[in-house]
Amino acid sequence: MEDLSELAVTAVVLLALIFLARALIGAALKKRAEGAYTIMAYEAGVKFRKGAYEALLGPGRYFTWPDPVTITRVDLRQLTLSVAGQEMLSADQMPLRASANAVYRVADPKAFVTESVLPSNRLYEAIQIALRVRVAAHKLDDLLANRGLLDAGLAEELAPVAASVGLKLESVAVRDINLVGASKQAFADLWKAQKEGLAALERARGEQAALRALNNAARMLKGNPELMNLRLLQSLSGGPGRIAPTIVLGGGAGITPISPGASDAKAPEADE
């Protein structure tokens, strides 16, 4: 009986050890799986050991457990940054808003992770300041006539700032220039005055052309009275889509005599 009791105790102890070992192994495998990092072909990994930078990792699968290692993945694909319009003053103190689009990518993953908490915000602010300086250096008319004054060479100018936080700025382009406040009202008034002047000029040209045509017609009728008869007959003939004219008989002479004195000839008396 004692032998059976000892065997039972041993079996229980062995089962407990087996379950404990399985639990420990399961926990270890779980921690290993949680500490697994898969770095894609378009990414890079920044490896830190005990808080210190250790290496830059390429594409692959990495495990951080049980070593005191952390890995930060960085996307290397092209990104777009939209800089919203901000109100600024031109060289002639006219207010406007200028917005821009920037295209960039991460060129130095280590600097991107270690040099700034929000590298894209650093680039955003740098673009805003550069646009403000450029707008202040030119008059409003020049900026509206040539938008290239704002973004020409802007990417090269901001390249050192982007590089300091691990970024490569590929291009910066001004998207919109909007007038605000006094400048908007001034240009609206100018546009209205220009259009009104053009309309008045066109009306004057039309009136001159009409008077010139009437003058030419009067000269032609004065030298050729037969034309008046033809014009009158043309008006009476009507035509497609025209309302039939109304003819009133019994009035005065309506046809201009062709030969001189024809209107003065005595009409024959009616036979009684």
mmCIF file of C-alpha atoms in Angstrom:
data_model
loop_
_atom_site.group_PDB
_atom_site.id
_atom_site.type_symbol
_atom_site.label_atom_id
_atom_site.label_comp_id
_atom_site.label_asym_id
_atom_site.label_seq_id
_atom_site.Cartn_x
_atom_site.Cartn_y
_atom_site.Cartn_z
ATOM 1 C CA MET A 1 0.000 0.000 0.000
ATOM 2 C CA GLU A 2 2.814 2.365 0.809
ATOM 3 C CA ASP A 3 4.390 1.661 -2.576
ATOM 4 C CA LEU A 4 1.115 2.550 -4.298
ATOM 5 C CA SER A 5 0.842 5.796 -2.346
ATOM 6 C CA GLU A 6 4.388 6.765 -3.282
ATOM 7 C CA LEU A 7 3.680 6.000 -6.927
ATOM 8 C CA ALA A 8 0.520 8.118 -6.832
ATOM 9 C CA VAL A 9 2.361 11.053 -5.284
ATOM 10 C CA THR A 10 5.147 10.740 -7.827
ATOM 11 C CA ALA A 11 2.634 10.661 -10.670
ATOM 12 C CA VAL A 12 0.896 13.761 -9.365
ATOM 13 C CA VAL A 13 4.198 15.583 -9.027
ATOM 14 C CA LEU A 14 5.212 14.578 -12.544
ATOM 15 C CA LEU A 15 1.880 15.786 -13.980
ATOM 16 C CA ALA A 16 2.233 19.073 -12.142
ATOM 17 C CA LEU A 17 5.747 19.522 -13.487
ATOM 18 C CA ILE A 18 4.562 18.704 -16.999
ATOM 19 C CA PHE A 19 1.723 21.255 -16.821
ATOM 20 C CA LEU A 20 4.097 23.831 -15.360
ATOM 21 C CA ALA A 21 6.639 23.223 -18.093
ATOM 22 C CA ARG A 22 3.947 23.514 -20.753
ATOM 23 C CA ALA A 23 2.739 26.778 -19.229
ATOM 24 C CA LEU A 24 6.259 28.180 -19.116
ATOM 25 C CA ILE A 25 6.989 27.120 -22.671
ATOM 26 C CA GLY A 26 3.662 28.577 -23.851
ATOM 27 C CA ALA A 27 4.378 31.866 -22.128
ATOM 28 C CA ALA A 28 7.855 31.973 -23.627
ATOM 29 C CA LEU A 29 6.528 31.265 -27.122
ATOM 30 C CA LYS A 30 3.861 33.933 -26.667
ATOM 31 C CA LYS A 31 6.441 36.507 -25.622
ATOM 32 C CA ARG A 32 8.606 35.545 -28.568
ATOM 33 C CA ALA A 33 5.678 35.909 -30.966
ATOM 34 C CA GLU A 34 4.749 39.275 -29.446
ATOM 35 C CA GLY A 35 8.320 40.433 -29.888
ATOM 36 C CA ALA A 36 8.459 39.432 -33.557
ATOM 37 C CA TYR A 37 8.883 42.186 -36.167
ATOM 38 C CA THR A 38 8.460 41.715 -39.914
ATOM 39 C CA ILE A 39 10.151 44.467 -41.875
ATOM 40 C CA MET A 40 8.759 44.777 -45.396
ATOM 41 C CA ALA A 41 10.724 45.591 -48.541
ATOM 42 C CA TYR A 42 9.562 49.237 -48.397
ATOM 43 C CA GLU A 43 10.556 49.627 -44.725
ATOM 44 C CA ALA A 44 13.655 49.863 -42.572
ATOM 45 C CA GLY A 45 14.125 48.899 -38.933
ATOM 46 C CA VAL A 46 15.974 50.930 -36.317
ATOM 47 C CA LYS A 47 17.311 48.571 -33.623
ATOM 48 C CA PHE A 48 17.928 49.722 -30.052
ATOM 49 C CA ARG A 49 19.539 47.620 -27.325
ATOM 50 C CA LYS A 50 18.931 48.786 -23.752
ATOM 51 C CA GLY A 51 17.837 52.165 -25.138
ATOM 52 C CA ALA A 52 20.959 52.748 -27.246
ATOM 53 C CA TYR A 53 21.069 52.695 -31.048
ATOM 54 C CA GLU A 54 22.625 49.474 -32.312
ATOM 55 C CA ALA A 55 21.911 48.895 -35.998
ATOM 56 C CA LEU A 56 19.786 49.591 -39.049
ATOM 57 C CA LEU A 57 17.829 46.526 -40.174
ATOM 58 C CA GLY A 58 16.741 45.600 -43.682
ATOM 59 C CA PRO A 59 13.690 43.555 -44.790
ATOM 60 C CA GLY A 60 13.151 40.336 -42.846
ATOM 61 C CA ARG A 61 11.680 38.841 -39.659
ATOM 62 C CA TYR A 62 13.284 39.691 -36.318
ATOM 63 C CA PHE A 63 12.671 38.687 -32.669
ATOM 64 C CA THR A 64 13.359 40.918 -29.706
ATOM 65 C CA TRP A 65 12.714 38.408 -26.881
ATOM 66 C CA PRO A 66 14.532 37.401 -24.694
ATOM 67 C CA ASP A 67 17.128 40.081 -25.571
ATOM 68 C CA PRO A 68 16.528 43.648 -24.253
ATOM 69 C CA VAL A 69 15.984 44.884 -27.780
ATOM 70 C CA THR A 70 13.359 47.152 -29.374
ATOM 71 C CA ILE A 71 12.821 47.718 -33.103
ATOM 72 C CA THR A 72 11.145 50.754 -34.678
ATOM 73 C CA ARG A 73 9.870 50.292 -38.202
ATOM 74 C CA VAL A 74 10.123 53.244 -40.626
ATOM 75 C CA ASP A 75 8.196 53.520 -43.901
ATOM 76 C CA LEU A 76 10.495 54.537 -46.766
ATOM 77 C CA ARG A 77 7.772 55.199 -49.363
ATOM 78 C CA GLN A 78 7.024 58.585 -50.877
ATOM 79 C CA LEU A 79 4.752 60.857 -48.818
ATOM 80 C CA THR A 80 2.816 64.054 -49.522
ATOM 81 C CA LEU A 81 2.524 66.993 -47.147
ATOM 82 C CA SER A 82 -0.195 69.634 -47.700
ATOM 83 C CA VAL A 83 0.658 73.062 -46.288
ATOM 84 C CA ALA A 84 -2.589 74.931 -45.633
ATOM 85 C CA GLY A 85 -3.022 78.531 -46.724
ATOM 86 C CA GLN A 86 -1.761 81.086 -44.237
ATOM 87 C CA GLU A 87 -2.425 84.817 -44.371
ATOM 88 C CA MET A 88 0.672 86.901 -45.105
ATOM 89 C CA LEU A 89 1.615 90.342 -46.434
ATOM 90 C CA SER A 90 3.345 91.070 -49.733
ATOM 91 C CA ALA A 91 6.012 93.746 -50.237
ATOM 92 C CA ASP A 92 3.293 96.352 -50.920
ATOM 93 C CA GLN A 93 1.411 95.328 -47.732
ATOM 94 C CA MET A 94 -1.389 93.498 -49.516
ATOM 95 C CA PRO A 95 -2.794 90.425 -47.709
ATOM 96 C CA LEU A 96 -3.021 87.020 -49.373
ATOM 97 C CA ARG A 97 -3.066 83.308 -48.586
ATOM 98 C CA ALA A 98 -0.651 80.836 -50.169
ATOM 99 C CA SER A 99 -0.873 77.041 -49.879
ATOM 100 C CA ALA A 100 1.602 74.416 -51.078
ATOM 101 C CA ASN A 101 2.160 70.682 -51.559
ATOM 102 C CA ALA A 102 5.430 68.965 -50.681
ATOM 103 C CA VAL A 103 6.631 65.505 -51.726
ATOM 104 C CA TYR A 104 9.209 63.821 -49.480
ATOM 105 C CA ARG A 105 10.469 60.475 -48.195
ATOM 106 C CA VAL A 106 12.562 59.167 -45.305
ATOM 107 C CA ALA A 107 16.225 59.095 -46.312
ATOM 108 C CA ASP A 108 17.862 58.502 -42.908
ATOM 109 C CA PRO A 109 15.756 56.215 -40.669
ATOM 110 C CA LYS A 110 18.034 56.714 -37.647
ATOM 111 C CA ALA A 111 17.775 60.520 -37.780
ATOM 112 C CA PHE A 112 14.051 60.261 -38.496
ATOM 113 C CA VAL A 113 13.535 58.325 -35.247
ATOM 114 C CA THR A 114 16.077 60.051 -32.998
ATOM 115 C CA GLU A 115 16.234 63.716 -34.069
ATOM 116 C CA SER A 116 12.599 64.820 -33.873
ATOM 117 C CA VAL A 117 9.353 63.676 -32.290
ATOM 118 C CA LEU A 118 7.322 64.773 -35.350
ATOM 119 C CA PRO A 119 9.637 65.272 -38.335
ATOM 120 C CA SER A 120 6.767 66.073 -40.723
ATOM 121 C CA ASN A 121 5.683 68.952 -38.454
ATOM 122 C CA ARG A 122 9.214 70.329 -38.544
ATOM 123 C CA LEU A 123 9.127 70.289 -42.340
ATOM 124 C CA TYR A 124 5.636 71.828 -42.380
ATOM 125 C CA GLU A 125 6.773 74.792 -40.277
ATOM 126 C CA ALA A 126 9.900 75.302 -42.386
ATOM 127 C CA ILE A 127 7.816 75.496 -45.591
ATOM 128 C CA GLN A 128 5.437 77.998 -44.001
ATOM 129 C CA ILE A 129 8.295 80.273 -42.909
ATOM 130 C CA ALA A 130 9.991 80.067 -46.322
ATOM 131 C CA LEU A 131 6.746 80.985 -48.117
ATOM 132 C CA ARG A 132 6.194 83.928 -45.781
ATOM 133 C CA VAL A 133 9.693 85.275 -46.465
ATOM 134 C CA ARG A 134 9.269 84.943 -50.224
ATOM 135 C CA VAL A 135 5.856 86.614 -50.269
ATOM 136 C CA ALA A 136 7.204 89.539 -48.240
ATOM 137 C CA ALA A 137 9.933 90.063 -50.854
ATOM 138 C CA HIS A 138 7.607 90.610 -53.860
ATOM 139 C CA LYS A 139 4.672 92.825 -54.762
ATOM 140 C CA LEU A 140 1.221 91.328 -55.134
ATOM 141 C CA ASP A 141 0.984 92.022 -58.882
ATOM 142 C CA ASP A 142 4.271 90.210 -59.476
ATOM 143 C CA LEU A 143 3.166 87.192 -57.422
ATOM 144 C CA LEU A 144 -0.132 86.891 -59.300
ATOM 145 C CA ALA A 145 1.613 87.242 -62.659
ATOM 146 C CA ASN A 146 4.352 84.714 -61.860
ATOM 147 C CA ARG A 147 3.617 82.047 -59.251
ATOM 148 C CA GLY A 148 7.080 80.612 -59.805
ATOM 149 C CA LEU A 149 8.519 83.394 -57.649
ATOM 150 C CA LEU A 150 7.302 81.440 -54.612
ATOM 151 C CA ASP A 151 8.288 77.851 -55.333
ATOM 152 C CA ALA A 152 11.306 78.197 -57.660
ATOM 153 C CA GLY A 153 14.258 76.678 -55.821
ATOM 154 C CA LEU A 154 12.232 76.211 -52.647
ATOM 155 C CA ALA A 155 12.974 72.477 -52.370
ATOM 156 C CA GLU A 156 16.724 73.108 -52.597
ATOM 157 C CA GLU A 157 16.492 75.852 -49.979
ATOM 158 C CA LEU A 158 14.687 73.590 -47.491
ATOM 159 C CA ALA A 159 16.768 70.474 -48.200
ATOM 160 C CA PRO A 160 19.132 71.017 -45.213
ATOM 161 C CA VAL A 161 16.213 71.408 -42.818
ATOM 162 C CA ALA A 162 14.612 68.201 -44.106
ATOM 163 C CA ALA A 163 17.914 66.318 -43.947
ATOM 164 C CA SER A 164 18.391 67.305 -40.295
ATOM 165 C CA VAL A 165 15.361 65.177 -39.364
ATOM 166 C CA GLY A 166 16.130 62.327 -41.759
ATOM 167 C CA LEU A 167 13.930 63.452 -44.670
ATOM 168 C CA LYS A 168 14.614 64.045 -48.340
ATOM 169 C CA LEU A 169 12.460 66.819 -49.808
ATOM 170 C CA GLU A 170 11.857 65.965 -53.464
ATOM 171 C CA SER A 171 9.605 68.851 -54.532
ATOM 172 C CA VAL A 172 7.559 71.791 -53.256
ATOM 173 C CA ALA A 173 4.887 73.430 -55.405
ATOM 174 C CA VAL A 174 2.587 76.343 -54.609
ATOM 175 C CA ARG A 175 -0.995 75.115 -54.945
ATOM 176 C CA ASP A 176 -3.127 78.267 -54.566
ATOM 177 C CA ILE A 177 -2.742 82.007 -54.066
ATOM 178 C CA ASN A 178 -5.950 83.529 -52.709
ATOM 179 C CA LEU A 179 -6.683 87.196 -52.154
ATOM 180 C CA VAL A 180 -8.200 88.218 -48.828
ATOM 181 C CA GLY A 181 -9.494 91.394 -47.250
ATOM 182 C CA ALA A 182 -8.422 94.660 -48.874
ATOM 183 C CA SER A 183 -6.577 93.021 -51.760
ATOM 184 C CA LYS A 184 -9.622 90.956 -52.716
ATOM 185 C CA GLN A 185 -11.876 94.039 -52.719
ATOM 186 C CA ALA A 186 -9.318 96.107 -54.651
ATOM 187 C CA PHE A 187 -8.956 93.516 -57.400
ATOM 188 C CA ALA A 188 -12.720 93.051 -57.557
ATOM 189 C CA ASP A 189 -13.179 96.808 -58.071
ATOM 190 C CA LEU A 190 -10.421 96.870 -60.687
ATOM 191 C CA TRP A 191 -11.941 93.939 -62.572
ATOM 192 C CA LYS A 192 -15.377 95.574 -62.496
ATOM 193 C CA ALA A 193 -14.001 98.888 -63.784
ATOM 194 C CA GLN A 194 -12.128 97.140 -66.597
ATOM 195 C CA LYS A 195 -15.190 95.172 -67.687
ATOM 196 C CA GLU A 196 -17.424 98.244 -67.548
ATOM 197 C CA GLY A 197 -14.895 100.173 -69.668
ATOM 198 C CA LEU A 198 -14.771 97.377 -72.238
ATOM 199 C CA ALA A 199 -18.573 97.228 -72.347
ATOM 200 C CA ALA A 200 -18.808 101.011 -72.864
ATOM 201 C CA LEU A 201 -16.183 100.828 -75.608
ATOM 202 C CA GLU A 202 -18.083 98.061 -77.389
ATOM 203 C CA ARG A 203 -21.342 100.043 -77.149
ATOM 204 C CA ALA A 204 -19.632 103.116 -78.616
ATOM 205 C CA ARG A 205 -18.192 101.045 -81.449
ATOM 206 C CA GLY A 206 -21.622 99.575 -82.161
ATOM 207 C CA GLU A 207 -23.253 103.007 -82.204
ATOM 208 C CA GLN A 208 -20.552 104.330 -84.533
ATOM 209 C CA ALA A 209 -21.050 101.401 -86.883
ATOM 210 C CA ALA A 210 -24.836 101.907 -86.857
ATOM 211 C CA LEU A 211 -24.503 105.656 -87.564
ATOM 212 C CA ARG A 212 -22.002 104.943 -90.333
ATOM 213 C CA ALA A 213 -24.420 102.479 -91.918
ATOM 214 C CA LEU A 214 -27.313 104.935 -91.689
ATOM 215 C CA ASN A 215 -25.173 107.664 -93.199
ATOM 216 C CA ASN A 216 -24.202 105.434 -96.100
ATOM 217 C CA ALA A 217 -27.841 104.405 -96.623
ATOM 218 C CA ALA A 218 -28.978 108.047 -96.653
ATOM 219 C CA ARG A 219 -26.374 108.898 -99.277
ATOM 220 C CA MET A 220 -27.422 105.991 -101.436
ATOM 221 C CA LEU A 221 -31.138 106.913 -101.186
ATOM 222 C CA LYS A 222 -30.412 110.546 -101.954
ATOM 223 C CA GLY A 223 -28.595 109.669 -105.162
ATOM 224 C CA ASN A 224 -30.839 106.723 -106.090
ATOM 225 C CA PRO A 225 -34.499 107.298 -105.087
ATOM 226 C CA GLU A 226 -35.449 104.038 -106.820
ATOM 227 C CA LEU A 227 -33.840 102.199 -103.904
ATOM 228 C CA MET A 228 -36.557 103.499 -101.592
ATOM 229 C CA ASN A 229 -39.217 101.873 -103.760
ATOM 230 C CA LEU A 230 -37.320 98.588 -103.755
ATOM 231 C CA ARG A 231 -36.860 98.745 -100.003
ATOM 232 C CA LEU A 232 -40.563 99.444 -99.500
ATOM 233 C CA LEU A 233 -41.551 96.544 -101.756
ATOM 234 C CA GLN A 234 -39.128 94.284 -99.897
ATOM 235 C CA SER A 235 -40.749 95.197 -96.594
ATOM 236 C CA LEU A 236 -44.241 94.551 -97.967
ATOM 237 C CA SER A 237 -43.307 91.185 -99.431
ATOM 238 C CA GLY A 238 -42.853 89.559 -96.032
ATOM 239 C CA GLY A 239 -40.953 86.295 -95.809
ATOM 240 C CA PRO A 240 -40.564 82.994 -93.922
ATOM 241 C CA GLY A 241 -40.958 83.468 -90.217
ATOM 242 C CA ARG A 242 -41.983 87.113 -90.535
ATOM 243 C CA ILE A 243 -45.346 88.600 -89.617
ATOM 244 C CA ALA A 244 -47.370 89.742 -92.661
ATOM 245 C CA PRO A 245 -47.316 93.563 -92.895
ATOM 246 C CA THR A 246 -50.442 95.687 -92.593
ATOM 247 C CA ILE A 247 -51.118 97.952 -95.623
ATOM 248 C CA VAL A 248 -53.249 101.085 -95.221
ATOM 249 C CA LEU A 249 -54.803 102.477 -98.429
ATOM 250 C CA GLY A 250 -56.142 105.955 -98.988
ATOM 251 C CA GLY A 251 -53.280 107.804 -97.359
ATOM 252 C CA GLY A 252 -50.748 110.088 -98.922
ATOM 253 C CA ALA A 253 -48.315 109.154 -101.579
ATOM 254 C CA GLY A 254 -46.298 106.227 -100.383
ATOM 255 C CA ILE A 255 -44.173 105.455 -103.438
ATOM 256 C CA THR A 256 -41.373 107.819 -104.258
ATOM 257 C CA PRO A 257 -41.685 108.896 -107.909
ATOM 258 C CA ILE A 258 -38.913 107.603 -110.085
ATOM 259 C CA SER A 259 -38.953 110.321 -112.755
ATOM 260 C CA PRO A 260 -38.949 114.007 -111.804
ATOM 261 C CA GLY A 261 -42.355 115.625 -111.913
ATOM 262 C CA ALA A 262 -44.192 112.326 -111.898
ATOM 263 C CA SER A 263 -45.815 113.192 -108.607
ATOM 264 C CA ASP A 264 -47.028 116.530 -110.031
ATOM 265 C CA ALA A 265 -48.803 115.021 -113.068
ATOM 266 C CA LYS A 266 -52.546 115.656 -113.061
ATOM 267 C CA ALA A 267 -54.592 112.550 -112.528
ATOM 268 C CA PRO A 268 -57.168 111.826 -115.320
ATOM 269 C CA GLU A 269 -60.754 112.724 -114.469
ATOM 270 C CA ALA A 270 -63.227 109.902 -114.172
ATOM 271 C CA ASP A 271 -65.868 109.494 -116.899
ATOM 272 C CA GLU A 272 -69.298 110.485 -115.878
#
